[in-house]
């Protein structure tokens, strides 16, 4: 079956540091890949997505590239802010079934 | 547009009691989902629906039932609550036809004592 493995957290960074959160996946076929963000006390919201190999998703300074050869979709941001503190989930969707598989989430804390 | 809404936001049940969680979406989405979120376990799919009148089991369906009588609503029922069902429950919806990015509600925090 499908699976998503994320870098374990928590991750603590200073403001303006570079962020990488690793994500690798196992899937049959050609899934779409997503990063979702969850702020405290809220539901998940889509951060960015990529639907085919070599696509780069980007939003709010975050970006991730769909790498089919390494089955990866690592999240990066060049300079994090305190407001980026949240839980980040990597996910893939199965076009055949309309379902998504989520990683366990990575908690990011950014200190001033 | 309210997006995806969930009722109630919080609930405390005693073991053996029953309750229904309501999810509503106003985006005309075909697909709807119920997840539970537990510390260190990410999101686990309970049940989902690919259209009005349809339901299907997800990863952890035991102890839950669902109904999708109207396209905009997806109900999650607990017939006899157990402490193991203490969790945060999220509803989500997506368009039919991919790529199935999901729109989430704010969650319901349920405690079973």
PDB file of C-alpha atoms in Angstrom, chain A residues 2-3 7 12 17-18 23 26 31 71 74 77 86 89 91 98:
ATOM      1  CA  UNK A   2       0.886   3.672  -0.056  1.00  0.00           C
ATOM      2  CA  UNK A   3       2.987   5.210   2.684  1.00  0.00           C
ATOM      3  CA  UNK A   7      11.540  13.498   9.124  1.00  0.00           C
ATOM      4  CA  UNK A  12      13.595  23.989  16.531  1.00  0.00           C
ATOM      5  CA  UNK A  17      17.384  30.004   9.550  1.00  0.00           C
ATOM      6  CA  UNK A  18      17.057  27.646   6.576  1.00  0.00           C
ATOM      7  CA  UNK A  23       9.557  13.474   3.069  1.00  0.00           C
ATOM      8  CA  UNK A  26       5.976   4.710  -1.463  1.00  0.00           C
ATOM      9  CA  UNK A  31       0.422  10.080  -7.045  1.00  0.00           C
ATOM     10  CA  UNK A  71      10.529   9.217  -4.334  1.00  0.00           C
ATOM     11  CA  UNK A  74      11.262  17.659   0.724  1.00  0.00           C
ATOM     12  CA  UNK A  77      12.229  27.580   3.135  1.00  0.00           C
ATOM     13  CA  UNK A  86       3.271  24.829  13.188  1.00  0.00           C
ATOM     14  CA  UNK A  89       2.298  17.115   7.079  1.00  0.00           C
ATOM     15  CA  UNK A  91       0.787  13.611   1.973  1.00  0.00           C
ATOM     16  CA  UNK A  98      -9.567   9.536  -4.213  1.00  0.00           C
TER      17      UNK A  98
END
